[in-house]
PDB file of C-alpha atoms in Angstrom:
ATOM      1  CA  MET Z1310     102.618 111.545 105.846  1.00  0.00           C
ATOM      2  CA  ARG Z1311      99.765 114.019 105.109  1.00  0.00           C
ATOM      3  CA  ASP Z1312      97.927 114.650 102.137  1.00  0.00           C
ATOM      4  CA  GLU Z1313      98.674 118.284 102.076  1.00  0.00           C
ATOM      5  CA  HIS Z1314     102.244 118.141 101.780  1.00  0.00           C
ATOM      6  CA  ARG Z1315     104.776 115.374  99.866  1.00  0.00           C
ATOM      7  CA  THR Z1316     108.289 114.801 101.724  1.00  0.00           C
ATOM      8  CA  LEU Z1317     111.847 114.809  99.758  1.00  0.00           C
ATOM      9  CA  ILE Z1318     114.862 113.679 101.570  1.00  0.00           C
ATOM     10  CA  LEU Z1319     118.397 114.259  99.911  1.00  0.00           C
ATOM     11  CA  LEU Z1320     120.532 111.987 100.617  1.00  0.00           C
ATOM     12  CA  ARG Z1321     124.463 112.264 100.890  1.00  0.00           C
ATOM     13  CA  HIS Z1322     125.934 108.510  99.829  1.00  0.00           C
ATOM     14  CA  ALA Z1323     127.590 107.570 102.988  1.00  0.00           C
ATOM     15  CA  LYS Z1324     131.868 107.427 103.032  1.00  0.00           C
ATOM     16  CA  SER Z1325     133.767 105.892 100.227  1.00  0.00           C
ATOM     17  CA  ASP Z1326     137.043 104.299 100.294  1.00  0.00           C
ATOM     18  CA  TYR Z1327     139.613 105.447  97.705  1.00  0.00           C
ATOM     19  CA  PRO Z1328     140.689 101.873  96.462  1.00  0.00           C
ATOM     20  CA  PRO Z1329     143.910 101.910  94.222  1.00  0.00           C
ATOM     21  CA  GLY Z1330     143.259 101.900  90.444  1.00  0.00           C
ATOM     22  CA  VAL Z1331     139.326 102.484  91.070  1.00  0.00           C
ATOM     23  CA  ASP Z1332     137.897 105.066  88.880  1.00  0.00           C
ATOM     24  CA  ASP Z1333     136.097 107.928  90.953  1.00  0.00           C
ATOM     25  CA  HIS Z1334     132.337 106.321  89.727  1.00  0.00           C
ATOM     26  CA  ASP Z1335     133.324 102.935  90.965  1.00  0.00           C
ATOM     27  CA  ARG Z1336     134.300 103.545  94.495  1.00  0.00           C
ATOM     28  CA  PRO Z1337     132.770 101.325  96.814  1.00  0.00           C
ATOM     29  CA  LEU Z1338     131.458 101.944 100.596  1.00  0.00           C
ATOM     30  CA  ALA Z1339     134.373 102.247 103.212  1.00  0.00           C
ATOM     31  CA  ARG Z1340     133.795 100.153 106.566  1.00  0.00           C
ATOM     32  CA  ARG Z1341     132.328 103.508 108.077  1.00  0.00           C
ATOM     33  CA  GLY Z1342     130.567 103.880 105.231  1.00  0.00           C
ATOM     34  CA  ILE Z1343     128.744 100.908 105.782  1.00  0.00           C
ATOM     35  CA  ARG Z1344     127.873 101.668 109.391  1.00  0.00           C
ATOM     36  CA  GLU Z1345     126.621 105.109 108.159  1.00  0.00           C
ATOM     37  CA  ALA Z1346     124.399 103.899 105.602  1.00  0.00           C
ATOM     38  CA  THR Z1347     122.437 101.369 107.986  1.00  0.00           C
ATOM     39  CA  LEU Z1348     122.063 104.067 110.460  1.00  0.00           C
ATOM     40  CA  ALA Z1349     121.049 106.582 107.566  1.00  0.00           C
ATOM     41  CA  GLY Z1350     118.303 103.727 106.744  1.00  0.00           C
ATOM     42  CA  ASP Z1351     117.802 103.240 110.524  1.00  0.00           C
ATOM     43  CA  TRP Z1352     116.147 106.892 111.084  1.00  0.00           C
ATOM     44  CA  LEU Z1353     114.623 106.799 107.197  1.00  0.00           C
ATOM     45  CA  ARG Z1354     112.244 103.489 108.465  1.00  0.00           C
ATOM     46  CA  ALA Z1355     111.656 104.697 111.860  1.00  0.00           C
ATOM     47  CA  ASN Z1356     110.837 108.405 110.624  1.00  0.00           C
ATOM     48  CA  VAL Z1357     109.380 108.420 106.812  1.00  0.00           C
ATOM     49  CA  PRO Z1358     107.859 104.513 107.331  1.00  0.00           C
ATOM     50  CA  VAL Z1359     106.987 105.044 103.422  1.00  0.00           C
ATOM     51  CA  VAL Z1360     108.973 106.129 100.880  1.00  0.00           C
ATOM     52  CA  ASP Z1361     107.300 105.808  97.576  1.00  0.00           C
ATOM     53  CA  GLU Z1362     110.569 106.144  94.920  1.00  0.00           C
ATOM     54  CA  VAL Z1363     114.013 106.087  94.995  1.00  0.00           C
ATOM     55  CA  LEU Z1364     116.199 108.270  92.531  1.00  0.00           C
ATOM     56  CA  CYS Z1365     119.874 107.352  92.571  1.00  0.00           C
ATOM     57  CA  SER Z1366     123.062 108.164  91.287  1.00  0.00           C
ATOM     58  CA  THR Z1367     124.791 105.380  89.289  1.00  0.00           C
ATOM     59  CA  ALA Z1368     127.901 105.501  91.262  1.00  0.00           C
ATOM     60  CA  MET Z1369     128.890 102.673  93.578  1.00  0.00           C
ATOM     61  CA  ARG Z1370     129.251 104.228  96.846  1.00  0.00           C
ATOM     62  CA  THR Z1371     125.443 105.709  96.139  1.00  0.00           C
ATOM     63  CA  ARG Z1372     123.868 102.552  95.217  1.00  0.00           C
ATOM     64  CA  GLU Z1373     125.691 100.876  98.166  1.00  0.00           C
ATOM     65  CA  THR Z1374     124.418 103.355 100.567  1.00  0.00           C
ATOM     66  CA  PHE Z1375     121.057 102.906  99.424  1.00  0.00           C
ATOM     67  CA  GLU Z1376     121.654  98.972  99.411  1.00  0.00           C
ATOM     68  CA  ARG Z1377     122.715  99.165 103.189  1.00  0.00           C
ATOM     69  CA  THR Z1378     119.834 101.503 104.102  1.00  0.00           C
ATOM     70  CA  ALA Z1379     117.345  98.705 103.304  1.00  0.00           C
ATOM     71  CA  VAL Z1380     114.337 100.462 102.458  1.00  0.00           C
ATOM     72  CA  GLN Z1381     112.252  98.806 100.654  1.00  0.00           C
ATOM     73  CA  ALA Z1382     111.037 101.778  97.708  1.00  0.00           C
ATOM     74  CA  PRO Z1383     110.895 101.504  93.651  1.00  0.00           C
ATOM     75  CA  ILE Z1384     114.525 103.153  92.560  1.00  0.00           C
ATOM     76  CA  ARG Z1385     115.420 104.363  89.190  1.00  0.00           C
ATOM     77  CA  TYR Z1386     119.580 104.615  88.768  1.00  0.00           C
ATOM     78  CA  LEU Z1387     120.212 107.777  86.971  1.00  0.00           C
ATOM     79  CA  ASP Z1388     123.371 108.312  85.495  1.00  0.00           C
ATOM     80  CA  GLU Z1389     122.765 112.167  85.217  1.00  0.00           C
ATOM     81  CA  LEU Z1390     122.609 112.187  89.031  1.00  0.00           C
ATOM     82  CA  TYR Z1391     126.816 111.382  89.237  1.00  0.00           C
ATOM     83  CA  ASP Z1392     128.649 114.476  89.092  1.00  0.00           C
ATOM     84  CA  ALA Z1393     124.996 116.463  88.615  1.00  0.00           C
ATOM     85  CA  SER Z1394     124.277 120.000  88.748  1.00  0.00           C
ATOM     86  CA  PRO Z1395     121.952 121.329  90.996  1.00  0.00           C
ATOM     87  CA  GLY Z1396     119.601 122.136  88.291  1.00  0.00           C
ATOM     88  CA  THR Z1397     120.004 118.593  86.939  1.00  0.00           C
ATOM     89  CA  VAL Z1398     118.879 117.425  90.635  1.00  0.00           C
ATOM     90  CA  ILE Z1399     116.093 118.936  90.518  1.00  0.00           C
ATOM     91  CA  ALA Z1400     114.828 118.540  87.005  1.00  0.00           C
ATOM     92  CA  SER Z1401     115.203 115.133  87.828  1.00  0.00           C
ATOM     93  CA  ILE Z1402     112.977 115.600  90.523  1.00  0.00           C
ATOM     94  CA  ASN Z1403     110.381 117.333  88.430  1.00  0.00           C
ATOM     95  CA  GLU Z1404     109.791 114.358  86.601  1.00  0.00           C
ATOM     96  CA  VAL Z1405     108.638 112.050  89.367  1.00  0.00           C
ATOM     97  CA  ASP Z1406     104.879 111.175  89.612  1.00  0.00           C
ATOM     98  CA  ASP Z1407     103.105 113.231  91.522  1.00  0.00           C
ATOM     99  CA  ASP Z1408     101.440 110.040  93.192  1.00  0.00           C
ATOM    100  CA  VAL Z1409     104.675 109.974  94.880  1.00  0.00           C
ATOM    101  CA  ARG Z1410     104.399 111.480  98.819  1.00  0.00           C
ATOM    102  CA  ALA Z1411     107.860 110.568 100.039  1.00  0.00           C
ATOM    103  CA  LEU Z1412     110.862 110.677  97.730  1.00  0.00           C
ATOM    104  CA  LEU Z1413     114.327 110.025  98.634  1.00  0.00           C
ATOM    105  CA  VAL Z1414     117.136 111.128  96.106  1.00  0.00           C
ATOM    106  CA  VAL Z1415     120.830 109.609  96.816  1.00  0.00           C
ATOM    107  CA  GLY Z1416     124.135 111.936  95.155  1.00  0.00           C
ATOM    108  CA  HIS Z1417     126.226 113.425  95.484  1.00  0.00           C
ATOM    109  CA  GLU Z1418     128.169 116.734  97.369  1.00  0.00           C
ATOM    110  CA  PRO Z1419     127.835 119.828  96.034  1.00  0.00           C
ATOM    111  CA  ALA Z1420     124.966 118.755  94.400  1.00  0.00           C
ATOM    112  CA  MET Z1421     122.772 117.856  97.538  1.00  0.00           C
ATOM    113  CA  SER Z1422     123.418 120.511  99.625  1.00  0.00           C
ATOM    114  CA  ALA Z1423     123.163 123.319  96.467  1.00  0.00           C
ATOM    115  CA  VAL Z1424     119.685 121.641  96.099  1.00  0.00           C
ATOM    116  CA  ALA Z1425     118.638 121.480  99.711  1.00  0.00           C
ATOM    117  CA  LEU Z1426     119.650 125.161 100.212  1.00  0.00           C
ATOM    118  CA  GLY Z1427     118.440 126.311  97.051  1.00  0.00           C
ATOM    119  CA  LEU Z1428     115.075 124.869  97.596  1.00  0.00           C
ATOM    120  CA  ALA Z1429     114.218 126.271 100.950  1.00  0.00           C
ATOM    121  CA  GLY Z1430     112.620 128.868 101.760  1.00  0.00           C
ATOM    122  CA  ALA Z1431     109.164 127.748 102.024  1.00  0.00           C
ATOM    123  CA  PRO Z1432     107.274 129.116 105.406  1.00  0.00           C
ATOM    124  CA  GLY Z1433     108.803 126.717 107.840  1.00  0.00           C
ATOM    125  CA  THR Z1434     112.054 126.423 106.603  1.00  0.00           C
ATOM    126  CA  ASP Z1435     114.118 126.433 109.632  1.00  0.00           C
ATOM    127  CA  ALA Z1436     117.081 129.068 108.867  1.00  0.00           C
ATOM    128  CA  ALA Z1437     119.092 126.860 111.916  1.00  0.00           C
ATOM    129  CA  VAL Z1438     119.247 123.658 109.594  1.00  0.00           C
ATOM    130  CA  ALA Z1439     119.939 125.941 106.334  1.00  0.00           C
ATOM    131  CA  HIS Z1440     122.470 127.279 108.842  1.00  0.00           C
ATOM    132  CA  GLN Z1441     124.102 123.681 109.663  1.00  0.00           C
ATOM    133  CA  ILE Z1442     123.854 122.311 105.740  1.00  0.00           C
ATOM    134  CA  SER Z1443     125.822 125.598 104.556  1.00  0.00           C
ATOM    135  CA  GLU Z1444     128.276 124.561 106.448  1.00  0.00           C
ATOM    136  CA  LYS Z1445     128.746 120.882 105.708  1.00  0.00           C
ATOM    137  CA  PHE Z1446     127.043 118.301 104.508  1.00  0.00           C
ATOM    138  CA  PRO Z1447     128.575 115.170 105.982  1.00  0.00           C
ATOM    139  CA  THR Z1448     128.572 111.513 103.773  1.00  0.00           C
ATOM    140  CA  SER Z1449     125.354 110.020 104.685  1.00  0.00           C
ATOM    141  CA  GLY Z1450     123.696 113.130 105.882  1.00  0.00           C
ATOM    142  CA  MET Z1451     120.047 113.655 104.933  1.00  0.00           C
ATOM    143  CA  ALA Z1452     118.683 116.781 104.316  1.00  0.00           C
ATOM    144  CA  ILE Z1453     114.582 116.884 104.934  1.00  0.00           C
ATOM    145  CA  LEU Z1454     112.175 118.595 102.542  1.00  0.00           C
ATOM    146  CA  ARG Z1455     108.644 119.432 103.179  1.00  0.00           C
ATOM    147  CA  VAL Z1456     107.376 120.062  99.320  1.00  0.00           C
ATOM    148  CA  THR Z1457     103.505 121.791  98.976  1.00  0.00           C
ATOM    149  CA  THR Z1458     103.683 121.563  95.223  1.00  0.00           C
ATOM    150  CA  GLY Z1459     103.536 118.913  92.648  1.00  0.00           C
ATOM    151  CA  TRP Z1460     106.633 117.579  91.697  1.00  0.00           C
ATOM    152  CA  GLU Z1461     106.673 119.108  88.246  1.00  0.00           C
ATOM    153  CA  GLY Z1462     106.071 122.927  90.670  1.00  0.00           C
ATOM    154  CA  LEU Z1463     109.203 122.173  92.329  1.00  0.00           C
ATOM    155  CA  GLU Z1464     111.574 125.272  91.987  1.00  0.00           C
ATOM    156  CA  LEU Z1465     114.327 127.393  94.295  1.00  0.00           C
ATOM    157  CA  GLY Z1466     112.736 128.255  96.662  1.00  0.00           C
ATOM    158  CA  THR Z1467     109.694 126.710  96.905  1.00  0.00           C
ATOM    159  CA  ALA Z1468     109.929 124.028  99.845  1.00  0.00           C
ATOM    160  CA  ALA Z1469     110.285 123.977 103.032  1.00  0.00           C
ATOM    161  CA  LEU Z1470     113.589 122.914 104.855  1.00  0.00           C
ATOM    162  CA  VAL Z1471     112.559 121.253 107.707  1.00  0.00           C
ATOM    163  CA  GLY Z1472     115.280 119.219 109.414  1.00  0.00           C
ATOM    164  CA  PHE Z1473     118.391 117.564 109.050  1.00  0.00           C
ATOM    165  CA  GLN Z1474     119.632 114.147 109.765  1.00  0.00           C
ATOM    166  CA  VAL Z1475     123.658 112.792 110.230  1.00  0.00           C
ATOM    167  CA  PRO Z1476     123.521 109.611 111.328  1.00  0.00           C
ATOM    168  CA  ARG Z1477     126.637 108.150 113.413  1.00  0.00           C
TER     169      ARG Z1477
END
């Protein structure tokens, strides 16, 4: 991490299962999702060695995704990130303390892609990455954004979308 910027990682939960009679909020990861979440964690630990804080939806599949990453960081489970609008996700990010240099948000589609594309636009945004996200943001996909403001000042068009990883 460099002192001149912050890193925001938007992680869509890994592939979930659809057990009969289980409410959407309580759906667990599928076997493939367990493997994908572990691979996402491998990538995170290798490329973002210190995650300072995690915001995670309360849904079972997001909680299990985070647990499988084995990322060691303080976590806040937020009900409002389940079935969230992009504005709700950004509002949650705006409340993060500015001491946090690397923030991981574990959530759902279509919010993750909308937030990534909505925040993108600052110098350094990779147009090819934006196009890839606009085409599809698959399970366990991670959008990586560089933020030069404090979290409170993060708003549409103020971050640089610099990467997109889909661990498989």
